[in-house]
CSV table of C-alpha atoms in Angstrom, one decimal:
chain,number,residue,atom,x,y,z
A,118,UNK,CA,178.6,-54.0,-92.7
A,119,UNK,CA,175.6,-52.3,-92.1
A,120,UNK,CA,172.3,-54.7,-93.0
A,121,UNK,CA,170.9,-52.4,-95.6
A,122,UNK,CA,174.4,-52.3,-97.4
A,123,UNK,CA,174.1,-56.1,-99.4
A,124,UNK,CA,176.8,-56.2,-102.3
A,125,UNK,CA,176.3,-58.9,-105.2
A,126,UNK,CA,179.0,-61.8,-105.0
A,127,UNK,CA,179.7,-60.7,-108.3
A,128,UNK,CA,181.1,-57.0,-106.6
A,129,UNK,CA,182.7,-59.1,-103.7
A,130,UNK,CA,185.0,-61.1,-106.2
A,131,UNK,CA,185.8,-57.9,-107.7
A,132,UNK,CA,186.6,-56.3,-105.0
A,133,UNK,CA,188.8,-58.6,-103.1
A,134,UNK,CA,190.6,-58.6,-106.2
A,135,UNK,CA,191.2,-55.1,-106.4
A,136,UNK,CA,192.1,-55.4,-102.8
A,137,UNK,CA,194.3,-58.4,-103.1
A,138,UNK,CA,196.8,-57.4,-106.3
A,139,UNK,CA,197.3,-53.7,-104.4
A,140,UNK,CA,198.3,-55.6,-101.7
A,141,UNK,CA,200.3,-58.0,-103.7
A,142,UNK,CA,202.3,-55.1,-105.4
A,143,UNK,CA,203.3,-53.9,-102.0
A,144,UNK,CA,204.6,-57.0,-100.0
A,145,UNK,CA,206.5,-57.8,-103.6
A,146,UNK,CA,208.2,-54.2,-103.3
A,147,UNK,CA,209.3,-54.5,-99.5
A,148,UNK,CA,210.1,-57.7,-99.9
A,149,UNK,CA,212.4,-57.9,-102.4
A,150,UNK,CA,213.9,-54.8,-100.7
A,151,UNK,CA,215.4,-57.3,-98.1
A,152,UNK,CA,215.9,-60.5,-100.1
A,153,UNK,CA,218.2,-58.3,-102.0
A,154,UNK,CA,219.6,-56.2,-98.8
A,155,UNK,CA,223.3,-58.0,-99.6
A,156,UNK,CA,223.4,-57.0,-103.1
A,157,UNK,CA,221.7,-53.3,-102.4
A,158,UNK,CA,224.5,-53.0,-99.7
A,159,UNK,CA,227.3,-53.5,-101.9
A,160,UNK,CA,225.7,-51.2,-104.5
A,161,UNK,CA,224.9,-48.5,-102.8
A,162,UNK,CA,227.5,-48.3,-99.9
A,163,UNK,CA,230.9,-48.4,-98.7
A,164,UNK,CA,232.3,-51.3,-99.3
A,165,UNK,CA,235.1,-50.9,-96.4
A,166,UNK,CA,232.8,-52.4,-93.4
A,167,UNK,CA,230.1,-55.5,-94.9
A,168,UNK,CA,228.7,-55.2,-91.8
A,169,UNK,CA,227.8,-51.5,-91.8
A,170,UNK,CA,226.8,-51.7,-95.2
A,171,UNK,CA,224.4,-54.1,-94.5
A,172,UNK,CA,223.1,-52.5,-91.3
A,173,UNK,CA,223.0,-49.1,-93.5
A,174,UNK,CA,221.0,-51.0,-96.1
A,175,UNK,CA,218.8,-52.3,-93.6
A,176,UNK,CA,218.8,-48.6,-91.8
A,177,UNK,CA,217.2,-47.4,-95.6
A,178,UNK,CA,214.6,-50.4,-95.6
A,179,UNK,CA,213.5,-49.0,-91.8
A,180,UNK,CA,213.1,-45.3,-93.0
A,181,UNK,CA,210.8,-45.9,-95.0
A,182,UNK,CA,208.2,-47.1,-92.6
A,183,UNK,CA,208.9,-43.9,-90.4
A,184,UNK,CA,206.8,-42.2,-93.4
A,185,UNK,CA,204.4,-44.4,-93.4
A,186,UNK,CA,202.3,-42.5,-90.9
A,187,UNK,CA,202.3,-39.8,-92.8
A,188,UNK,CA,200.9,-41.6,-95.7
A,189,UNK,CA,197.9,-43.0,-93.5
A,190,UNK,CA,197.4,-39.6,-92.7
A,191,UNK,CA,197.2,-38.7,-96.6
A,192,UNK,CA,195.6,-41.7,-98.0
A,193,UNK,CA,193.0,-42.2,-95.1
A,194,UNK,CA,191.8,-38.9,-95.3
A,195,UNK,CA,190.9,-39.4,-99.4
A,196,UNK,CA,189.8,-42.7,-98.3
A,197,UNK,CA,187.2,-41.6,-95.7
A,198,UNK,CA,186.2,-38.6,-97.7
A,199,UNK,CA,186.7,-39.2,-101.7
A,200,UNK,CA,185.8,-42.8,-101.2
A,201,UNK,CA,188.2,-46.2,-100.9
A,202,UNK,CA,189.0,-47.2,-104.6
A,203,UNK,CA,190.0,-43.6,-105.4
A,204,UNK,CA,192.9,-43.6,-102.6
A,205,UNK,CA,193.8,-47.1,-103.6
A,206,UNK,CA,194.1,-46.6,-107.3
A,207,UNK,CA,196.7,-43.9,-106.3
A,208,UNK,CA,198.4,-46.1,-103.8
A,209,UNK,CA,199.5,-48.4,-106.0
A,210,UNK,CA,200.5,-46.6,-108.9
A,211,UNK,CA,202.6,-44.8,-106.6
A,212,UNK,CA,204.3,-47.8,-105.2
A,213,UNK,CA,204.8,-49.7,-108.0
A,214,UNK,CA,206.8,-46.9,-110.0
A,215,UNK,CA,208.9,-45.8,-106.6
A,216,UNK,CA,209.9,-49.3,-107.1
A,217,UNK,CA,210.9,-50.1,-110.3
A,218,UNK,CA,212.9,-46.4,-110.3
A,219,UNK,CA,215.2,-48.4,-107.5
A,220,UNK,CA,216.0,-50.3,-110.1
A,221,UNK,CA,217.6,-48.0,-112.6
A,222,UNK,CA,219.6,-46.3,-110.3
A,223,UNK,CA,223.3,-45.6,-110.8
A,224,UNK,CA,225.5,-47.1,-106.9
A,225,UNK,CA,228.0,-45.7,-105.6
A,226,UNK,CA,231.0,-47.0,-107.5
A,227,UNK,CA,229.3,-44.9,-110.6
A,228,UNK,CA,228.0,-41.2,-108.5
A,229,UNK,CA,229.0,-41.5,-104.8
A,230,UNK,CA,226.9,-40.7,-102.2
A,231,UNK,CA,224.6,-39.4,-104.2
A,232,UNK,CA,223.4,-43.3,-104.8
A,233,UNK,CA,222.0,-43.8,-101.6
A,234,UNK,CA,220.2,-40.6,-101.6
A,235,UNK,CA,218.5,-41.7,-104.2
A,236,UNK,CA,217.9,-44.4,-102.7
A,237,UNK,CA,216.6,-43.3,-99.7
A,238,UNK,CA,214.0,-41.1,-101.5
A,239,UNK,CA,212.1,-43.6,-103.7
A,240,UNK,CA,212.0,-45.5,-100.5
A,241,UNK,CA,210.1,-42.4,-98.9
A,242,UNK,CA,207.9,-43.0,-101.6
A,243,UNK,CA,207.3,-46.3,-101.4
A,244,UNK,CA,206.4,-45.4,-97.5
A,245,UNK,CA,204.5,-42.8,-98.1
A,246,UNK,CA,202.0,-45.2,-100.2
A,247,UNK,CA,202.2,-48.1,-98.3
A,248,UNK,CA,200.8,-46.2,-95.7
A,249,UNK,CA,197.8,-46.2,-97.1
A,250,UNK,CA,197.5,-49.7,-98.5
A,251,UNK,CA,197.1,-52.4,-96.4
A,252,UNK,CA,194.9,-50.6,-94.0
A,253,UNK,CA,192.7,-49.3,-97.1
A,254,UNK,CA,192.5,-52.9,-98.5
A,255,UNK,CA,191.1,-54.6,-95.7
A,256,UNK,CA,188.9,-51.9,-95.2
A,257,UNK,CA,187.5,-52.5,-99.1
A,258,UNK,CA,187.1,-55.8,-98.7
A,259,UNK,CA,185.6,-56.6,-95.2
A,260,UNK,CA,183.1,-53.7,-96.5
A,261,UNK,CA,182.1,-55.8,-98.9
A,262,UNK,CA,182.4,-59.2,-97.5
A,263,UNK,CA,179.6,-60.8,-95.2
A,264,UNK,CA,179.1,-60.7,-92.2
A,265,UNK,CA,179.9,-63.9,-91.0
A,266,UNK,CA,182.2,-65.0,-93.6
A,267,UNK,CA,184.6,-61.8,-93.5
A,268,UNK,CA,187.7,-64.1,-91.9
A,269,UNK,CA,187.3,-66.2,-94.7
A,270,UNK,CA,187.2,-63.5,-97.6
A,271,UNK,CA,189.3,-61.4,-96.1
A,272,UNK,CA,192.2,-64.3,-95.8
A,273,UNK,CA,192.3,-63.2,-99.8
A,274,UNK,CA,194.7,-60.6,-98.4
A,275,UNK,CA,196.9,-62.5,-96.2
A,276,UNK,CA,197.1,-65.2,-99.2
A,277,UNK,CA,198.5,-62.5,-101.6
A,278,UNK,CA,200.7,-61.4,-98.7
A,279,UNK,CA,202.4,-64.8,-98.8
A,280,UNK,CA,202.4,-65.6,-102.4
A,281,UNK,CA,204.2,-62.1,-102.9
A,282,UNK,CA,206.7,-63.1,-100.1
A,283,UNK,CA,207.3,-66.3,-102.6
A,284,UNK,CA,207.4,-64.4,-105.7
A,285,UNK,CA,210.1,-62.4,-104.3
A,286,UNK,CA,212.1,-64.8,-102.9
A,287,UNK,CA,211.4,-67.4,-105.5
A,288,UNK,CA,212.4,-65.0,-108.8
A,289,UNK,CA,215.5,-64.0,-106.5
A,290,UNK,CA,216.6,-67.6,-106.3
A,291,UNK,CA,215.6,-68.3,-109.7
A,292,UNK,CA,217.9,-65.3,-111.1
A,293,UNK,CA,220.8,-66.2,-108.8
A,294,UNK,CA,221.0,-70.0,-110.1
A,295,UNK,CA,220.3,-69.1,-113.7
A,296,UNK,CA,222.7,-66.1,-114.2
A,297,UNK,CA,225.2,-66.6,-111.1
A,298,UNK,CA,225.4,-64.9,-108.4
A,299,UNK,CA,227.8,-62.3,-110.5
A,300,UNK,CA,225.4,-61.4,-113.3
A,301,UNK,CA,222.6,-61.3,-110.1
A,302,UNK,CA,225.0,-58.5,-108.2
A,303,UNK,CA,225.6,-57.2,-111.8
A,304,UNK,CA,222.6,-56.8,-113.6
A,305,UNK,CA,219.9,-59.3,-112.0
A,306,UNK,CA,219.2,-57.5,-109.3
A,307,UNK,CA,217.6,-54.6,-111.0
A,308,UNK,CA,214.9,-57.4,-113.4
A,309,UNK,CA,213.1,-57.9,-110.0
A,310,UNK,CA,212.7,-54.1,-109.0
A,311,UNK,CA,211.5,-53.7,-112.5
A,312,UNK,CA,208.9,-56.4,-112.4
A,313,UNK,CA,206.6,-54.1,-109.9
A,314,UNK,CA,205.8,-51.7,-112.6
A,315,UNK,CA,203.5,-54.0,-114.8
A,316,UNK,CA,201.8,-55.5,-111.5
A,317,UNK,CA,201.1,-51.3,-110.4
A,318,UNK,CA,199.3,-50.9,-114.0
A,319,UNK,CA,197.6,-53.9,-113.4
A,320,UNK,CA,196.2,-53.0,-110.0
A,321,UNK,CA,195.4,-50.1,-110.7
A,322,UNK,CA,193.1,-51.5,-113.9
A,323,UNK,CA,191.3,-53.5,-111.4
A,324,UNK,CA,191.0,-51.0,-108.6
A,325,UNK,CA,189.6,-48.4,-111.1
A,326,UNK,CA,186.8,-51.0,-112.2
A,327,UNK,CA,185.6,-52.0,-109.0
A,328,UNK,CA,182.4,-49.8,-107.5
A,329,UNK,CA,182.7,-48.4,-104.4
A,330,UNK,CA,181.7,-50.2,-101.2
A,331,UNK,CA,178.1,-50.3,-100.0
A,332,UNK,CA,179.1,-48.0,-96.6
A,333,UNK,CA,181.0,-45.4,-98.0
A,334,UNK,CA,178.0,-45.3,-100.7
A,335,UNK,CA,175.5,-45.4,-97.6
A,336,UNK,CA,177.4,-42.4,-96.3
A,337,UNK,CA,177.7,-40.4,-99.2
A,338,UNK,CA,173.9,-40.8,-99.6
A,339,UNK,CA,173.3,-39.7,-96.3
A,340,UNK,CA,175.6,-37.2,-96.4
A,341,UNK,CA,177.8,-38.2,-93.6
A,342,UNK,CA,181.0,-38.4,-94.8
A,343,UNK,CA,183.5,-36.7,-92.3
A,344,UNK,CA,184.9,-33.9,-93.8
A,345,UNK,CA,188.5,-34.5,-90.9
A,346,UNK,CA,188.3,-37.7,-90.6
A,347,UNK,CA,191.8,-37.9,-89.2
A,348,UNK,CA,191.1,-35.0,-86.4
A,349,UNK,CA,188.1,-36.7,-86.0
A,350,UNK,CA,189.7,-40.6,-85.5
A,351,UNK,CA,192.3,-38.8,-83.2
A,352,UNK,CA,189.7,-37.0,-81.2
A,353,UNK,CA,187.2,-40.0,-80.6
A,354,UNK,CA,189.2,-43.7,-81.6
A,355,UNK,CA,192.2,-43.4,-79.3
A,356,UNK,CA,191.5,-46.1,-77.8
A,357,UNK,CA,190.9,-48.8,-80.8
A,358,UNK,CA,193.8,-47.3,-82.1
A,359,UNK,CA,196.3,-48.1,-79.3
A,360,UNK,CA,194.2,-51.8,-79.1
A,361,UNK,CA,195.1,-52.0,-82.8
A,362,UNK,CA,198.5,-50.6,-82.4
A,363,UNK,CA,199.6,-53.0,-79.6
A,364,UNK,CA,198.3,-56.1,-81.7
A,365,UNK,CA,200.2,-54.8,-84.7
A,366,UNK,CA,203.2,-54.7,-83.6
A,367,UNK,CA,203.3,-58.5,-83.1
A,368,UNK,CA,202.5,-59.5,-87.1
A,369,UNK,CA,204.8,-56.6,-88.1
A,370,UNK,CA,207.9,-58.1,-86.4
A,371,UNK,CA,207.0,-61.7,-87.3
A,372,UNK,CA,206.2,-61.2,-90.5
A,373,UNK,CA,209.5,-58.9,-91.2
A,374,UNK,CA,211.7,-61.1,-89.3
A,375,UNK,CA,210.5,-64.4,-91.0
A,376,UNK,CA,210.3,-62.5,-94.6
A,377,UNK,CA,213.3,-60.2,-94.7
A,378,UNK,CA,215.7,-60.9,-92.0
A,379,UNK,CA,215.6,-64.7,-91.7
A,380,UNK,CA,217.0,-65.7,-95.4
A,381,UNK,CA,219.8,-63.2,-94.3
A,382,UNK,CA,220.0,-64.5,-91.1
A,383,UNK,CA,220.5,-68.3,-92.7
A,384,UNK,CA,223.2,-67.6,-95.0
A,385,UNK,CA,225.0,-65.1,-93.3
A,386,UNK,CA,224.6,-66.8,-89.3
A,387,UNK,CA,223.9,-70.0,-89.8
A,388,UNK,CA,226.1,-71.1,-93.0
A,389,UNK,CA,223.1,-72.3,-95.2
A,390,UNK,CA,223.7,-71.7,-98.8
A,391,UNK,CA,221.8,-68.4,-100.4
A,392,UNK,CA,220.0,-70.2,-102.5
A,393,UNK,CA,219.0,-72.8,-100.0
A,394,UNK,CA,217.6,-70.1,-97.6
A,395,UNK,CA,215.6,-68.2,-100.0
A,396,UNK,CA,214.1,-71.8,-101.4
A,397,UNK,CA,213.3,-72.6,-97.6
A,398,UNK,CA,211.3,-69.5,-97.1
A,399,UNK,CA,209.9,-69.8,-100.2
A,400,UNK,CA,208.2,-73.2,-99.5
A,401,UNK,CA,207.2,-71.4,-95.6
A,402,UNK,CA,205.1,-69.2,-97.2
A,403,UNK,CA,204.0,-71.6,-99.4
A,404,UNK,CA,202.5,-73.7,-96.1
A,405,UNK,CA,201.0,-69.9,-95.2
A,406,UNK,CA,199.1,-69.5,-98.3
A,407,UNK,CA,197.5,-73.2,-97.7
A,408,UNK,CA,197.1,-72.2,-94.4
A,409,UNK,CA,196.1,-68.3,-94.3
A,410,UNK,CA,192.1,-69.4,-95.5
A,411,UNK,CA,191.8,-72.2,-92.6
A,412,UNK,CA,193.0,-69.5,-90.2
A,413,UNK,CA,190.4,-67.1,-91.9
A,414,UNK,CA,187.3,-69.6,-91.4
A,415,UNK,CA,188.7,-70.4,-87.7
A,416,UNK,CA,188.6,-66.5,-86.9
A,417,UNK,CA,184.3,-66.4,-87.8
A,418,UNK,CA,183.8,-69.4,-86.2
A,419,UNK,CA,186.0,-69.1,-82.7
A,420,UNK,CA,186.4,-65.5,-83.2
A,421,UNK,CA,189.3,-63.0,-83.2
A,422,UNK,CA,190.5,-63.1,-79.7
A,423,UNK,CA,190.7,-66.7,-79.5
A,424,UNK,CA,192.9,-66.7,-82.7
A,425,UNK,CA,195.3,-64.1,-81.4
A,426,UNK,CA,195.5,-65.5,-78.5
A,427,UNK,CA,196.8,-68.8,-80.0
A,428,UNK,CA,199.6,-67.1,-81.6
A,429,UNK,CA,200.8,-64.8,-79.5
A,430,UNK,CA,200.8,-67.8,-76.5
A,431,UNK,CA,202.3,-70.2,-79.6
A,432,UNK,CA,205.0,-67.5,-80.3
A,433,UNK,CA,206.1,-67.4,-77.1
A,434,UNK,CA,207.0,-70.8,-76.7
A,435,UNK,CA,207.8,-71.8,-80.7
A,436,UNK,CA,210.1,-69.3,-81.5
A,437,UNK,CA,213.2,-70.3,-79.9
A,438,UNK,CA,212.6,-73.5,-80.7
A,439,UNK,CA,212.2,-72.4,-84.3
A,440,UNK,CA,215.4,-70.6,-84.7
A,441,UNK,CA,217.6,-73.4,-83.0
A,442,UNK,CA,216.2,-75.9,-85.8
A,443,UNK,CA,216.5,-73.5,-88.5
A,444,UNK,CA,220.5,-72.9,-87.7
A,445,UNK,CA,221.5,-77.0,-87.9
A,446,UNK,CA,222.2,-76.9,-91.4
A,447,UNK,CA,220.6,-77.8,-94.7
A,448,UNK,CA,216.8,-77.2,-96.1
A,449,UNK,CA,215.0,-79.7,-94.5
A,450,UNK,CA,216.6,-78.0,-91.0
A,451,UNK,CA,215.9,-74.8,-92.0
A,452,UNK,CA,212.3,-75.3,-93.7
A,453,UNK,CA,211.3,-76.9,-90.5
A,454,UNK,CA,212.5,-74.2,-87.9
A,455,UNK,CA,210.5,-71.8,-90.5
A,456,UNK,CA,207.4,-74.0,-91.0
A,457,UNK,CA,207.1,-74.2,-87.0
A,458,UNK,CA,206.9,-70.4,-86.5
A,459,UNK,CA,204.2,-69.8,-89.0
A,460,UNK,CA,202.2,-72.9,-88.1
A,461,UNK,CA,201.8,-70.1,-84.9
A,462,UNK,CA,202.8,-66.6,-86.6
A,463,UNK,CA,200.2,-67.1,-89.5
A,464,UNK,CA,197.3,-66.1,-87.7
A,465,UNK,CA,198.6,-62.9,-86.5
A,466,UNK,CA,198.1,-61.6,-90.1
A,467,UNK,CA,194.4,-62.3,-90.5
A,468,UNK,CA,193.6,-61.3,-87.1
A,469,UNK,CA,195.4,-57.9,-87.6
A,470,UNK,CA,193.5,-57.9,-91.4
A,471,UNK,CA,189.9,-58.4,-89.5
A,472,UNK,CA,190.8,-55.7,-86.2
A,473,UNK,CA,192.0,-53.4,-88.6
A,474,UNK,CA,188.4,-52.2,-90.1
A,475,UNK,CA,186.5,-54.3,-87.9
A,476,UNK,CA,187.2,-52.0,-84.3
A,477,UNK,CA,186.3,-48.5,-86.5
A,478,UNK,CA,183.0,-46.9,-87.5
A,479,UNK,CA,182.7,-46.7,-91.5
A,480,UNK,CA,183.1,-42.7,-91.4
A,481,UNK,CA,186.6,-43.1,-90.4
A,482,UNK,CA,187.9,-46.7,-90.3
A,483,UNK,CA,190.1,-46.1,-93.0
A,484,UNK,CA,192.0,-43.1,-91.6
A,485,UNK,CA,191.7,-44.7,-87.8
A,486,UNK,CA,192.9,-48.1,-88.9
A,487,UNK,CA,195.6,-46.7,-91.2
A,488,UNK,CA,197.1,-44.8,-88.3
A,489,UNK,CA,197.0,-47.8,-86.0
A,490,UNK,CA,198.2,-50.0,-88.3
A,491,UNK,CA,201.2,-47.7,-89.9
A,492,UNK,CA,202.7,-46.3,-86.4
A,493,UNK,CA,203.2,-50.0,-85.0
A,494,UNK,CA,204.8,-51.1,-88.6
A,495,UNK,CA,206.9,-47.9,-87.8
A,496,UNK,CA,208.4,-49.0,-84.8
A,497,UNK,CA,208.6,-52.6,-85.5
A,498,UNK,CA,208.2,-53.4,-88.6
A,499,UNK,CA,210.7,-51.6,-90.6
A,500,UNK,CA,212.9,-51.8,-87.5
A,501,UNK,CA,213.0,-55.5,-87.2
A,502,UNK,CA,215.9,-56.9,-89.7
A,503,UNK,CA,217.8,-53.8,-88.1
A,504,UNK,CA,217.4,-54.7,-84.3
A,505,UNK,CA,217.7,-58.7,-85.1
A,506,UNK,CA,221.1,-58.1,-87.0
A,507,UNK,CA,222.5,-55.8,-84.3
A,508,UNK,CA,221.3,-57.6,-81.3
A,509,UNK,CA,223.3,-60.7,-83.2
A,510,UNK,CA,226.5,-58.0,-83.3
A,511,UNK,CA,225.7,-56.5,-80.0
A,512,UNK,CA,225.7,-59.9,-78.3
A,513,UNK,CA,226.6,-62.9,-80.3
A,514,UNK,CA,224.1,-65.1,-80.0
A,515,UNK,CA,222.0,-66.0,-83.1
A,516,UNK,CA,219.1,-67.1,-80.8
A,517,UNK,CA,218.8,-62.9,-79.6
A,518,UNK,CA,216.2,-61.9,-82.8
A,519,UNK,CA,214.0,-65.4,-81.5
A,520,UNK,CA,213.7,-63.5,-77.7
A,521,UNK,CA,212.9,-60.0,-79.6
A,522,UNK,CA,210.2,-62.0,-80.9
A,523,UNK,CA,209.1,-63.4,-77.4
A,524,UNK,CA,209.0,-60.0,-75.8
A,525,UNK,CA,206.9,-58.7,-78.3
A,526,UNK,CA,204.5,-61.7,-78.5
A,527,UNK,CA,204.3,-61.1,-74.5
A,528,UNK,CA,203.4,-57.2,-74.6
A,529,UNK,CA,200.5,-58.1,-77.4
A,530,UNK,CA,199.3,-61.1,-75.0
A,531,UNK,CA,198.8,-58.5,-72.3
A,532,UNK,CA,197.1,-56.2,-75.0
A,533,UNK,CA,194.9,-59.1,-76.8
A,534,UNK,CA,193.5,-59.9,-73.0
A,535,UNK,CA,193.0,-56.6,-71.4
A,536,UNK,CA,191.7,-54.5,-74.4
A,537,UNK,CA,190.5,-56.1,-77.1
A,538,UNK,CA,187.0,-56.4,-77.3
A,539,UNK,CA,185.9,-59.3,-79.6
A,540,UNK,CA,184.7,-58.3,-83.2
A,541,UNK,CA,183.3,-61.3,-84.6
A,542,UNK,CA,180.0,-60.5,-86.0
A,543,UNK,CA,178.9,-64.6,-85.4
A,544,UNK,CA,180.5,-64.4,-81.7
A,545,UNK,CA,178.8,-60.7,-80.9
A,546,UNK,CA,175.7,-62.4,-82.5
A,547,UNK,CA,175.9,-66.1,-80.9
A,548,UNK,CA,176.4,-63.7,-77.1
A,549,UNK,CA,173.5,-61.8,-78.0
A,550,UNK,CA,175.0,-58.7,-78.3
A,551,UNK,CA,173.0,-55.6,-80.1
A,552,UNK,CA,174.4,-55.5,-84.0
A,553,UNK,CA,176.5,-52.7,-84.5
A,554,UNK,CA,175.8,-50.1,-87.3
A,555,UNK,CA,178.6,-49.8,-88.2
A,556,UNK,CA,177.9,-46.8,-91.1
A,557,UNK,CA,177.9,-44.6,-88.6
C-alpha cells in the first residue's frame, strides 16, 4: 500500500469481511460440487458405466474452470477501472444464484440429456464469476491491510476458504446421517445447493457497504486509472504473471485434491465409510483454519519465499506418506494421512493469497493477478479430481494422485527459487530495499 493511502481499522475489518464471505460463497459452491460428485453422477448421467458417470461428473466440475479466464478478463477489467467492491458485489451475486439454480434442476431420468446441459451451463456461470473472486478479494484486502501485517489479515481469506471446505462437507455428512443416504440422493442433495443463495445476498450486503480501497481511490484522484488494463497487464506483467501462474498451480491441485477428490477417493479406493471420509476432511480443515493465521504471521515475519519454499519441499516428501496412512482404514487413519498433508499444503494458500496482489502495480493488479491466478486453476485446478481418478483407472495404483502431487510440488520448487522475487514489505524493508509505490 502506498504510504499516503492509511485506512481506519474500522475500514480494514469491513473490508476483510466483505472480502472474506465473497470468498466463502465461492469455496462453498465448488466444493459442494465435488462432495456431491457421486450423487450429481447418478443424477445427471447414464447410469450404465458408475465409472464414466463419475469421470463425466468430474469432466462438468473441470469445465467450469476453463471459463474462468475469461471471467478474470471481465471482472478484472471493472475491477481496475470501475473500482474493486463494484466487480465484487457482482461476483458474488452471480455465483451464488448459478448455484442454487443447480439445485432445482430436473436429471436425466426426468428430461434426458438435456439435464446435464443444464448442468454444464450454470457451471459456466459459476466460472465465469469465480474468475473474478479470489483474485479481486485478496487484492481488497491486502489494499487495505498494513504493511507489515498483510500475511496476518490476509489469512482472513484462507480461513474462510477452509471453514467453507467444512461447511460443505460437514452439512453433507450431516444430511446423509439424518435423512439416509436415500432421501440425500433423493432430495438432500439439492438443500445444500440451495443454501448459497442467502450467503450471495448476504455478501453482497457487505461488499456494497464497504468504501473503496485507499489505492484505487489514490488513482482515481490522480486520474490514473488504466482505461485496458488487461492489454496493458499483458503487454508489461508477463513475467509476474507466469511467476504467479507457476506458484499457483501447486495450491490449486492441493487444495482440489485434498477438498474434492480425497473424500471420493476414501470411500470409493480405500473402503472408508462416506460418512467417515467426509467427517475426516471435515476436522482437516478444521486443523487449517487453526492453522491458516500462524502461517499468515510466519509469512511477514520470514517472508513469502521462505514459506513456499517449506511447502512445496514438505509436499514433496509428505504426500505419499500421506496417502498410504489415509488408505489403512478408519478415521483416525484417514484424519491423520489428511492432517499430515496440510500441516505442509496450508501454506501454499496464503502465499498464493499475498503473491497474488503483492507482485502487481495497483493500476492493474486486479486484472494481472486474476489472469495469473485463473489460468493455473484452469489447468490444474478444475483438472485435478479428473486426472487423480483416471490415473487410479489408467494404472491401479491408489498412491498415482499422491505422485501428481509430487510433480507439481517439484515444477513450483524450481519456479519459487528461480523467479520469485520476495514481496514481504518487513523483508524488502529489513534488506534495505527502496519501498515500492505501489499506486502506480
Amino acid at each position: 500500500m502506498a504510504d499516503t493511502a492509511v485506512a481506519s481499522r474500522k475500514e480494514i475489518r469491513r473490508a476483510v469481511a466483505a472480502g472474506a464471505i465473497g470468498n466463502f460463497v465461492e469455496w462453498f459452491d465448488f466444493g459442494v460440487y465435488g462432495y456431491l460428485a457421486p450423487i450429481i453422477s447418478a443424477k445427471f448421467f447414464p447410469s450404465e458405466d458408475a465409472t464414466a458417470g463419475l469421470l463425466s461428473t468430474f469432466a462438468v466440475f473441470g469445465v467450469a474452470f476453463f471459463v474462468r479466464p475469461l471471467g478474470a478478463v471481465i471482472f478484472g477489467r471493472i475491477g481496475d477501472r470501475f473500482g474493486r467492491r463494484r466487480s465484487l458485489s457482482i461476483v458474488v451475486i452471480t455465483m451464488s444464484s448459478a448455484t442454487a439454480l443447480c439445485g432445482a434442476l430436473p436429471g436425466y431420468a426426468q428430461v434426458g440429456v438435456l439435464a446435464p446441459v443444464l448442468l454444464l451451463i450454470l457451471r459456466l456461470v459459476q466460472g465465469l464469476s469465480a474468475g473474478g473472486e479470489y483474485a479481486g478479494a485478496a487484492t481488497m484486502v491486502v489494499e487495505f491491510a498494513p504493511r507489515e501485517r498483510r500475511g496476518f489479515y490476509v489469512s482472513a481469506l484462507s480461513v474462510t476458504t477452509f471453514l467453507a471446505s467444512i461447511a460443505g462437507v460437514a452439512l453433507t455428512a450431516l444430511l446423509t446421517t439424518s435423512t439416509g443416504t436415500e432421501a440425500m440422493a433423493s432430495w438432500g442433495w439439492r438443500v445444500l445447493f440451495a443454501v448459497s443463495l442467502p450467503l450471495g445476498l448476504v455478501g453482497l450486503y457487505l461488499r456494497t457497504k464497504v468504501t473503496e480501497t485507499p489505492e484505487f481511490v489514490a488513482l482515481s484522484e490522480r486520474r490514473q486509472v488504466d482505461n485496458a488494463p488487461v492489454r496493458d497487464a499483458l503487454r508489461t506483467q508477463r513475467k509476474p504473471i507466469a511467476t504467479l501462474f507457476g506458484l499457483i498451480m501447486i495450491n490449486a491441485v492441493a487444495y482440489y485434491v485434498l477438498g474434492t477428490y480425497w473424500p471420493n477417493f476414501l470411500s470409493e479406493d480405500a473402503g472408508v465409510p462416506r460418512v467417515t471420509a467426509l467427517w475426516s476432511s471435515a476436522a482437516a480443515y478444521g486443523v487449517l483454519v487453526i492453522l491458516a493465521p500462524l502461517f499468515g504471521t510466519m509469512a511477514d515475519r520470514f517472508g513469502r519465499k521462505a514459506m513456499m519454499l517449506y511447502s512445496v519441499i514438505g509436499m514433496m516428501v509428505l504426500t505419499v506418506p500421506a496417502f498410504l496412512l489415509s488408505t489403512q482404514g478408519g478415521f483416525l487413519a484417514a484424519f491423520g494421512g489428511q492432517v499430515l498433508f496440510v500441516l505442509v499444503a496450508g501454506p501454499t494458500s496464503l502465499v498464493s493469497s499475498l503473491v497474488t496482489a503483492e507482485l502487481f502495480p495497483a493500476r492493474v493488479r486486479y486484472s494481472a493477478s486474476a489472469i495469473g491466478y485463473n489460468l493455473a486453476f484452469m489447468l490444474f485446478g478444475g483438472t485435478a479430481p479428473y486426472v487423480a481418478t483416471f490415473l487410479i483407472g489408467q494404472t491401479g495404483s491408489k498412491l498415482a494422485p499422491a505422485i501428481y502431487i509430487v510433480v507439481i510440488a517439484f515444477i513450483s520448487l524450481l519456479v519459487t527459487l528461480g523467479m520469485l522475487t520476495e514481496t514481504s514489505p518487513r523483508k524488502l524493508d529489513r534488506a534495505g530495499a527502496p519501498k515500492m509505490t505501489e499506486s502506480v
